[in-house]
Structure formats: structure tokens, C-alpha cells
Short mmCIF file of C-alpha atoms and ligand atoms in Angstrom, two decimals:
data_model
loop_
_atom_site.label_atom_id
_atom_site.label_comp_id
_atom_site.label_asym_id
_atom_site.label_seq_id
_atom_site.Cartn_x
_atom_site.Cartn_y
_atom_site.Cartn_z
CA MET A 1 10.60 -31.63 -72.67
CA LYS A 2 10.41 -28.27 -74.38
CA ILE A 3 13.87 -27.28 -75.55
CA LEU A 4 15.24 -24.02 -76.91
CA VAL A 5 18.05 -24.66 -79.38
CA VAL A 6 20.10 -21.52 -79.85
CA GLY A 7 22.08 -21.85 -83.08
CA GLY A 8 19.77 -24.69 -84.13
CA ALA A 9 20.01 -23.77 -87.84
CA GLY A 10 23.73 -24.57 -87.93
CA TYR A 11 25.41 -27.87 -88.80
CA ILE A 12 25.47 -29.68 -85.46
CA GLY A 13 22.47 -27.81 -84.06
CA SER A 14 20.22 -28.84 -86.93
CA VAL A 15 21.08 -32.53 -86.57
CA THR A 16 20.43 -32.30 -82.84
CA VAL A 17 17.05 -30.69 -83.54
CA GLU A 18 16.17 -33.64 -85.78
CA GLN A 19 17.01 -36.06 -82.97
CA LEU A 20 15.23 -34.07 -80.27
CA LEU A 21 12.07 -34.12 -82.37
CA ALA A 22 12.47 -37.84 -83.04
CA ALA A 23 12.79 -38.42 -79.29
CA GLY A 24 9.46 -36.66 -78.75
CA HIS A 25 10.69 -33.29 -77.46
CA GLN A 26 9.19 -29.97 -78.50
CA VAL A 27 11.77 -27.69 -80.10
CA VAL A 28 12.11 -23.96 -80.71
CA VAL A 29 15.11 -22.94 -82.83
CA TYR A 30 16.55 -19.47 -82.23
CA ASP A 31 19.20 -18.47 -84.76
CA ASN A 32 20.40 -15.21 -86.33
CA LEU A 33 21.08 -17.02 -89.66
CA LEU A 34 24.53 -15.43 -89.98
CA LYS A 35 26.00 -18.93 -90.29
CA GLY A 36 22.89 -21.07 -90.04
CA HIS A 37 20.44 -22.04 -92.79
CA ARG A 38 16.70 -21.57 -92.47
CA GLU A 39 16.25 -24.59 -94.78
CA SER A 40 17.91 -26.87 -92.23
CA VAL A 41 15.18 -26.31 -89.62
CA PRO A 42 12.52 -29.04 -89.77
CA GLU A 43 8.88 -28.02 -90.14
CA ALA A 44 8.09 -29.64 -86.80
CA ALA A 45 10.30 -27.13 -84.98
CA THR A 46 9.25 -23.54 -84.33
CA PHE A 47 11.75 -21.10 -85.82
CA VAL A 48 12.49 -17.68 -84.35
CA GLU A 49 15.09 -15.46 -86.00
CA GLY A 50 17.15 -13.57 -83.46
CA ASP A 51 20.53 -12.94 -81.94
CA MET A 52 21.92 -14.53 -78.79
CA GLY A 53 23.14 -11.11 -77.65
CA ASP A 54 19.66 -9.53 -77.85
CA ALA A 55 18.39 -9.57 -74.25
CA ALA A 56 15.01 -8.04 -75.09
CA ALA A 57 14.32 -10.63 -77.81
CA LEU A 58 15.30 -13.45 -75.44
CA ASP A 59 13.09 -12.07 -72.65
CA LYS A 60 10.20 -11.93 -75.12
CA LEU A 61 10.86 -15.52 -76.23
CA PHE A 62 11.07 -16.75 -72.64
CA GLY A 63 7.81 -14.93 -71.94
CA GLN A 64 6.09 -16.77 -74.79
CA HIS A 65 7.38 -20.29 -74.05
CA THR A 66 8.16 -22.26 -70.92
CA PHE A 67 11.37 -24.13 -71.66
CA ASP A 68 12.75 -27.03 -69.65
CA ALA A 69 16.26 -26.65 -71.05
CA VAL A 70 18.40 -24.60 -73.43
CA MET A 71 21.05 -25.92 -75.83
CA HIS A 72 23.66 -23.47 -77.10
CA PHE A 73 25.29 -24.05 -80.52
CA ALA A 74 25.60 -20.39 -81.48
CA ALA A 75 29.36 -19.88 -81.22
CA LEU A 76 31.78 -18.62 -83.82
CA SER A 77 34.24 -21.45 -84.49
CA LEU A 78 36.93 -20.55 -87.02
CA VAL A 79 40.29 -20.94 -85.33
CA GLY A 80 42.22 -18.81 -87.84
CA GLU A 81 39.69 -15.98 -87.77
CA SER A 82 39.78 -16.00 -83.97
CA VAL A 83 43.51 -15.27 -84.05
CA THR A 84 43.11 -12.19 -86.25
CA GLN A 85 39.80 -11.01 -84.71
CA PRO A 86 39.77 -12.08 -81.06
CA ASP A 87 37.33 -9.27 -80.20
CA LYS A 88 34.67 -10.93 -82.34
CA TYR A 89 35.19 -14.28 -80.59
CA PHE A 90 35.14 -12.99 -77.02
CA LYS A 91 32.11 -10.81 -77.79
CA ASN A 92 30.04 -13.57 -79.37
CA ASN A 93 31.24 -16.62 -77.48
CA VAL A 94 31.56 -15.04 -74.03
CA SER A 95 29.61 -11.75 -73.79
CA ASN A 96 26.64 -12.86 -75.88
CA GLY A 97 26.65 -16.22 -74.13
CA LEU A 98 26.29 -14.34 -70.84
CA VAL A 99 23.29 -12.48 -72.24
CA LEU A 100 21.68 -15.86 -72.91
CA LEU A 101 22.53 -17.27 -69.47
CA ASP A 102 21.23 -14.17 -67.72
CA ALA A 103 17.98 -14.23 -69.71
CA MET A 104 17.63 -17.89 -68.71
CA GLY A 105 18.20 -16.84 -65.11
CA ARG A 106 15.42 -14.24 -65.30
CA ALA A 107 13.10 -16.90 -66.73
CA GLY A 108 14.10 -19.46 -64.09
CA ILE A 109 15.55 -21.99 -66.58
CA LYS A 110 18.22 -24.12 -64.91
CA LYS A 111 19.24 -26.70 -67.52
CA PHE A 112 21.84 -25.95 -70.17
CA VAL A 113 23.77 -27.96 -72.78
CA PHE A 114 26.88 -26.26 -74.11
CA SER A 115 28.94 -27.04 -77.23
CA SER A 116 32.59 -26.80 -76.29
CA THR A 117 35.67 -27.99 -78.13
CA ALA A 118 38.88 -30.01 -78.07
CA ALA A 119 40.57 -26.65 -78.65
CA VAL A 120 40.42 -26.08 -74.86
CA TYR A 121 43.30 -28.59 -74.54
CA GLY A 122 45.69 -26.71 -76.84
CA GLU A 123 48.57 -29.02 -77.82
CA PRO A 124 48.43 -32.06 -75.56
CA THR A 125 51.48 -34.30 -75.41
CA GLU A 126 49.63 -37.48 -74.42
CA TRP A 127 46.70 -39.37 -75.93
CA PRO A 128 43.93 -40.22 -75.62
CA ILE A 129 42.92 -36.90 -74.08
CA HIS A 130 40.96 -37.09 -70.82
CA GLU A 131 38.72 -34.29 -69.59
CA ASP A 132 41.04 -33.39 -66.72
CA PHE A 133 44.14 -32.94 -68.90
CA PRO A 134 45.64 -29.41 -68.73
CA HIS A 135 43.61 -26.72 -70.44
CA ASN A 136 45.97 -24.54 -72.46
CA PRO A 137 44.14 -23.16 -75.50
CA THR A 138 46.46 -21.90 -78.21
CA ASN A 139 43.95 -19.63 -79.92
CA PRO A 140 41.18 -17.18 -78.92
CA TYR A 141 38.49 -19.59 -80.11
CA GLY A 142 39.55 -22.24 -77.58
CA GLU A 143 40.14 -19.58 -74.94
CA SER A 144 36.64 -18.16 -75.42
CA LYS A 145 35.10 -21.62 -74.99
CA LEU A 146 37.18 -22.32 -71.90
CA ALA A 147 36.20 -18.96 -70.41
CA PHE A 148 32.54 -19.79 -70.91
CA GLU A 149 33.01 -23.25 -69.37
CA LYS A 150 34.35 -21.49 -66.27
CA VAL A 151 31.37 -19.13 -66.21
CA LEU A 152 29.07 -22.17 -66.14
CA LYS A 153 30.86 -23.60 -63.11
CA TRP A 154 30.40 -20.37 -61.14
CA TYR A 155 26.77 -19.98 -62.26
CA GLU A 156 26.12 -23.47 -60.94
CA ASN A 157 27.74 -22.51 -57.67
CA ALA A 158 25.77 -19.28 -57.26
CA TYR A 159 22.50 -19.87 -59.10
CA GLY A 160 22.04 -23.64 -59.24
CA LEU A 161 22.45 -23.82 -63.04
CA ARG A 162 22.93 -27.41 -64.24
CA TYR A 163 25.03 -27.77 -67.37
CA ALA A 164 26.43 -30.44 -69.65
CA THR A 165 29.53 -29.26 -71.48
CA LEU A 166 30.36 -31.36 -74.55
CA ARG A 167 33.88 -30.97 -75.93
CA TYR A 168 33.67 -31.92 -79.59
CA PHE A 169 36.59 -33.34 -81.49
CA ASN A 170 36.17 -33.34 -85.31
CA ALA A 171 32.51 -33.35 -86.30
CA ALA A 172 31.80 -34.78 -89.76
CA GLY A 173 29.17 -36.70 -91.73
CA ALA A 174 25.53 -35.82 -92.39
CA THR A 175 21.98 -37.09 -92.13
CA GLY A 176 19.56 -37.34 -95.07
CA CYS A 177 18.40 -33.78 -94.41
CA CYS A 178 21.21 -31.94 -92.69
CA GLY A 179 24.83 -31.55 -93.67
CA GLU A 180 27.86 -29.32 -93.48
CA ASP A 181 27.55 -26.08 -95.44
CA HIS A 182 29.98 -23.44 -94.21
CA ASP A 183 31.03 -20.24 -95.94
CA PRO A 184 33.96 -20.15 -96.01
CA GLU A 185 34.55 -23.88 -95.77
CA THR A 186 37.76 -24.70 -93.90
CA HIS A 187 37.21 -28.29 -92.74
CA LEU A 188 39.08 -31.20 -94.23
CA ILE A 189 36.29 -33.62 -95.20
CA PRO A 190 33.99 -31.15 -97.01
CA LEU A 191 37.01 -29.66 -98.80
CA ILE A 192 38.11 -33.12 -99.96
CA LEU A 193 34.57 -33.76 -101.20
CA GLN A 194 34.68 -30.49 -103.16
CA VAL A 195 37.59 -32.03 -105.10
CA ALA A 196 35.49 -35.12 -105.82
CA GLN A 197 32.67 -32.82 -106.97
CA GLY A 198 35.02 -31.04 -109.37
CA LYS A 199 34.79 -27.75 -107.45
CA ARG A 200 38.51 -27.69 -106.71
CA ASP A 201 41.49 -29.32 -108.40
CA ALA A 202 43.25 -30.83 -105.41
CA ILE A 203 43.26 -30.97 -101.65
CA SER A 204 46.16 -29.27 -99.88
CA MET A 205 47.49 -31.31 -96.99
CA PHE A 206 48.76 -28.84 -94.42
CA GLY A 207 52.16 -30.23 -93.41
CA ASP A 208 53.69 -33.69 -93.77
CA ASP A 209 56.45 -33.29 -91.21
CA TYR A 210 54.47 -33.73 -88.00
CA PRO A 211 55.62 -36.36 -85.48
CA THR A 212 52.92 -38.81 -86.61
CA PRO A 213 53.27 -42.14 -88.48
CA ASP A 214 52.80 -40.59 -91.96
CA GLY A 215 53.76 -37.02 -91.07
CA THR A 216 50.25 -35.55 -91.43
CA CYS A 217 48.04 -34.43 -88.53
CA VAL A 218 45.87 -36.98 -86.77
CA ARG A 219 42.30 -36.17 -85.71
CA ASP A 220 39.39 -37.97 -84.10
CA TYR A 221 36.47 -37.71 -86.54
CA ILE A 222 33.03 -38.22 -85.04
CA HIS A 223 29.77 -38.65 -86.92
CA VAL A 224 27.42 -35.70 -86.38
CA VAL A 225 24.62 -38.17 -85.60
CA ASP A 226 26.67 -39.56 -82.70
CA LEU A 227 27.40 -36.02 -81.53
CA ALA A 228 23.72 -35.12 -81.59
CA ASP A 229 22.83 -38.30 -79.70
CA ALA A 230 25.10 -37.19 -76.85
CA HIS A 231 23.14 -33.93 -76.51
CA VAL A 232 19.85 -35.75 -76.19
CA ARG A 233 21.37 -38.06 -73.55
CA ALA A 234 22.95 -35.15 -71.69
CA LEU A 235 19.49 -33.80 -70.88
CA SER A 236 18.93 -36.79 -68.61
CA ILE A 237 21.58 -35.85 -66.04
CA LEU A 238 20.62 -32.21 -65.69
CA GLY A 239 17.95 -32.87 -63.07
CA GLU A 240 20.64 -33.82 -60.60
CA ARG A 241 24.04 -32.57 -61.64
CA SER A 242 26.37 -31.01 -64.19
CA GLY A 243 29.10 -32.68 -66.24
CA THR A 244 31.84 -32.09 -68.79
CA PHE A 245 32.43 -34.72 -71.46
CA ASN A 246 34.74 -35.30 -74.40
CA LEU A 247 33.01 -36.36 -77.59
CA GLY A 248 35.18 -38.33 -79.95
CA ASN A 249 35.52 -41.91 -81.16
CA GLY A 250 38.89 -42.51 -79.53
CA THR A 251 40.54 -43.40 -82.84
CA GLY A 252 42.74 -41.08 -84.85
CA PHE A 253 43.00 -40.77 -88.62
CA SER A 254 45.72 -38.82 -90.40
CA VAL A 255 45.00 -36.34 -93.17
CA LYS A 256 46.48 -38.84 -95.66
CA GLN A 257 44.26 -41.63 -94.33
CA VAL A 258 41.18 -39.43 -94.66
CA VAL A 259 42.08 -38.55 -98.26
CA GLU A 260 42.59 -42.26 -99.02
CA ALA A 261 39.25 -43.18 -97.41
CA ALA A 262 37.51 -40.47 -99.46
CA ARG A 263 39.06 -41.87 -102.65
CA LYS A 264 37.51 -45.26 -101.82
CA VAL A 265 34.13 -43.79 -100.97
CA THR A 266 33.82 -41.47 -103.96
CA GLY A 267 35.75 -43.44 -106.58
CA HIS A 268 37.45 -40.15 -107.48
CA PRO A 269 41.28 -39.98 -107.57
CA ILE A 270 41.25 -36.82 -105.36
CA PRO A 271 44.65 -35.33 -106.17
CA ALA A 272 46.45 -34.24 -103.01
CA LYS A 273 49.44 -31.95 -102.60
CA VAL A 274 51.54 -31.11 -99.60
CA ALA A 275 51.24 -27.49 -98.47
CA PRO A 276 52.89 -25.65 -95.56
CA ARG A 277 51.63 -26.28 -92.05
CA ARG A 278 48.58 -24.28 -90.96
CA ALA A 279 49.34 -22.13 -87.95
CA GLY A 280 48.11 -23.51 -84.65
CA ASP A 281 47.38 -27.09 -85.76
CA PRO A 282 48.27 -29.60 -83.02
CA ALA A 283 49.86 -32.82 -84.37
CA VAL A 284 47.41 -35.21 -82.73
CA LEU A 285 43.96 -34.77 -81.14
CA VAL A 286 42.34 -38.02 -80.07
CA ALA A 287 39.70 -38.19 -77.34
CA SER A 288 39.16 -40.50 -74.46
CA SER A 289 35.39 -40.82 -74.42
CA ALA A 290 35.43 -43.15 -71.40
CA ARG A 291 33.56 -40.68 -69.19
CA ILE A 292 30.59 -40.15 -71.49
CA ARG A 293 30.39 -43.87 -72.23
CA GLU A 294 30.30 -44.69 -68.52
CA GLN A 295 28.12 -41.87 -67.29
CA LEU A 296 25.65 -41.37 -70.15
CA GLY A 297 25.78 -44.81 -71.77
CA TRP A 298 26.82 -43.09 -75.00
CA GLU A 299 28.28 -45.34 -77.68
CA PRO A 300 29.15 -44.15 -81.19
CA LYS A 301 26.99 -45.89 -83.79
CA TYR A 302 29.10 -44.75 -86.76
CA PRO A 303 32.75 -44.87 -85.69
CA ASP A 304 34.00 -45.98 -89.11
CA VAL A 305 35.62 -43.10 -91.00
CA GLU A 306 34.46 -44.43 -94.37
CA THR A 307 30.83 -44.41 -93.17
CA ILE A 308 31.27 -40.85 -91.92
CA ILE A 309 32.68 -39.75 -95.28
CA ALA A 310 30.06 -41.74 -97.24
CA ASP A 311 27.23 -39.98 -95.38
CA ALA A 312 28.82 -36.58 -96.00
CA TRP A 313 29.31 -37.50 -99.67
CA ARG A 314 25.66 -38.51 -100.05
CA TRP A 315 24.55 -35.16 -98.63
CA HIS A 316 26.90 -33.12 -100.81
CA GLN A 317 25.80 -35.00 -103.91
CA ALA A 318 22.15 -34.31 -103.04
CA HIS A 319 22.96 -30.65 -102.25
CA PRO A 320 25.68 -29.67 -104.72
CA GLN A 321 25.20 -25.97 -103.91
CA GLY A 322 24.76 -26.61 -100.18
CA TYR A 323 21.44 -25.43 -98.79
CA HIS A 324 20.94 -22.91 -101.59
CA ALA A 325 17.95 -23.77 -103.73
CA SER A 326 17.01 -26.72 -101.53
CA ALA A 327 14.27 -27.11 -98.98
CA HIS A 328 14.08 -29.24 -95.89
CA VAL A 329 12.16 -32.45 -96.51
N1 UFG B 1 43.54 -29.88 -93.22
C1 UFG B 1 44.28 -29.99 -94.37
N2 UFG B 1 43.83 -29.35 -95.48
C2 UFG B 1 42.71 -28.61 -95.51
C3 UFG B 1 41.95 -28.48 -94.32
C4 UFG B 1 42.41 -29.13 -93.19
O1 UFG B 1 45.32 -30.65 -94.39
O2 UFG B 1 42.40 -28.04 -96.57
C5 UFG B 1 44.00 -30.58 -92.03
C6 UFG B 1 44.23 -29.67 -90.86
O3 UFG B 1 45.52 -29.13 -90.91
C7 UFG B 1 43.99 -30.62 -89.68
C8 UFG B 1 42.96 -31.60 -90.22
O4 UFG B 1 42.98 -31.47 -91.63
O5 UFG B 1 45.16 -31.30 -89.41
C9 UFG B 1 41.56 -31.31 -89.75
O6 UFG B 1 41.31 -29.94 -89.98
P1 UFG B 1 39.86 -29.29 -89.82
O7 UFG B 1 39.99 -27.85 -90.20
O8 UFG B 1 38.87 -30.12 -90.53
O9 UFG B 1 39.58 -29.43 -88.28
P2 UFG B 1 40.47 -28.95 -87.03
O10 UFG B 1 41.06 -30.17 -86.43
O11 UFG B 1 41.38 -27.85 -87.35
O12 UFG B 1 39.34 -28.26 -86.15
C10 UFG B 1 38.51 -28.95 -85.31
C11 UFG B 1 37.24 -28.13 -85.11
C12 UFG B 1 37.56 -26.83 -84.43
C13 UFG B 1 38.32 -27.11 -83.18
C14 UFG B 1 39.55 -27.92 -83.46
C15 UFG B 1 40.28 -28.27 -82.22
O13 UFG B 1 36.63 -27.88 -86.34
O14 UFG B 1 36.36 -26.18 -84.11
O15 UFG B 1 39.18 -29.12 -84.09
O16 UFG B 1 41.65 -28.09 -82.45
F1 UFG B 1 38.72 -25.95 -82.60
#
């Protein structure tokens, strides 16, 4: 198939591009490089710099290529920033997403894979989380993703769009080529690894008084390679139907457990200190991935948190300044 990957120069997009190419698909990456890295796009993919909200640029692109499907990774995803700047999140994640969908409509493209998030569930009180649990986002980021999920449902109804919505839990890990390089970095595992690299003195653990076994928040960390694999599989259902799937391992690890695992992997003592809770953090987010296992035959290959951290560590050691001054090999 020929696939357009919007946001394909970002963390999860770039790993998916690697896998699409390995599976024999043709890939065009479309990315505005505000968050993405040109160096993360493999030579075998065609790269086009552009913005998801630019209808004329998308029409031109769709005039030059005949795509079988579009994957959309081009969302803004910082929860804290979404609370202080909701306008930015609704504009990019909803309005600009509509520009993409409508350009697809004009070009007659009916297959779409969408990156959604566990943030659509808000603060669930039961685990593991199934797809049909209540959707109560507690921040504009989650709300913007949920709004776009609803758009997809109505576009299917009216225009025959087929979509696969993938609700990610906590993406982590790396491949040999592609890893996590955010600015600013806010995620737990890369921040812990910055301590091991000597870039920061200690990791702050946000809250140790949550109702969890050790008091720190519990998350479901999923290897980015397993995430990407789900996107490639999702393409197979789009001929017939749409679907919404959680993407997690189904096992939770606390912040303290992740720090301990990183100490083992890196051999660094990784000093940790308790800091106040971060606003909006749910105590526990653990996925039921039963639906995607049953319906797409998806099975995580790297469920072990130490493997996930080890792969991230290898990438950060090979790219101590992130993508700066490195080229894709
Ligand atoms: N944490 C710390 N210290 C840090 C950074 C994070 O203790 O320096 C904690 C957080 O409080 C949280 C856990 O580590 O309990 C994981 O935090 P991340 O920021 O790595 O990830 P989140 O669980 O906050 O976010 C992820 C996705 C979001 C998504 C969210 C759903 O990255 O896109 O899950 O709630 F919205």
C-alpha cells in the first residue's frame, strides 16, 4: 500500500514509518518539523515538509500521489500545556485534523489510522481499562482527542470513512534508529535516563501519597515497537470496518518501580526525590488490550519494562544530544 504518514518525523510516527517500510509499503512522511526531526525519516521514505492545517499543500500532495491510507500522528500532546493553552490544542488537534480529513475526502481516500490516548478516560476507578469505559477527559489534550474520535464516527456514517483509533497508554523505548527526543522533555523514562547520563542530578517523583501499593502513580508502559506494529496491523481491517483499540501491555509499573528498573539497566544510582503531585495525574492507568489481541492478533513482543528501558537507554547513549548532530542510518 502507499501510505501518507502525517507527523511521521515524530517519535511514534518515525518508528511506524520504519515498520511500514519493512512490511513493504511505500511511505510519504508529511511533517511541519515543529516537534519532529528530519533526521528520523528513513531515506526510503519520501519527505514533504508541511502543516496539517494547510489545505492547499495537502491538495497538492494528494494530487501528486495516490494514497491507499493516511496515518495521523501530528497532534500536540503535552497535558500541562493543554491546560494553560487549550486554544492551541483544539486548533491543532481538532481544526487542523479536520483540514486533513476534508482534504482526504476531496481526494477520495477512505482509510485512516488515528493516534488517540488513554487521556480520553480521565480518572478511571477500575482497572484494567476497557474501550467502553466512561470517557471523561480531565484536560484539553484528552478532550481534543475525544472530540476528534467523535468526528471520525460521524465521517464514517456520512462519508464511508474507515478508521482505526489507537488509544496509547505510555509509549517508551526505542529502535536502533529512532528514539524519544522531545523539547521540552516531560516523560518519566527519558527524564530518568537524563539522570543516568549526568544531565540532571535527580529524578523528581511527583507524589508518593497516591492510593497505590507504594504511593507513586502506576502506568502501563508499552514499547514503541509494539505500538508501531499495531498501526501496521490496523491497516488490515480498514477495507471492511472501523475500530477503536487500547494499546497497552496490561501491566502497571509505579514510578518507584520504573526508577528501580532504570537503576538495574543503567548501573547508575539514579537519585530520586519526592516532589509534589503534578496536576491532573490519575493514580493508575492500566489498559485492557483484550480487544486488539482478539481482533488484530496483536501481541506485545517487548512487555518487559527493563527491556523497554534498556532499548531507550541504548538510543540515548548513541544520541546523547538527541537527534542533533546525528543522521539517520
Ligand atoms: N513522573 C514523575 N516525574 C517526572 C515525570 C513524570 O514522577 O519527572 C510521573 C508522572 O507523574 C506519571 C508517570 O511518571 O505518574 C508517567 O508520566 P509521563 O509524563 O511519562 O506520562 P503520563 O502518564 O503523564 O502521560 C501519558 C502520555 C500522555 C497521555 C497520558 C494519559 O504521555 O500523552 O499518558 O494520561 F495523555
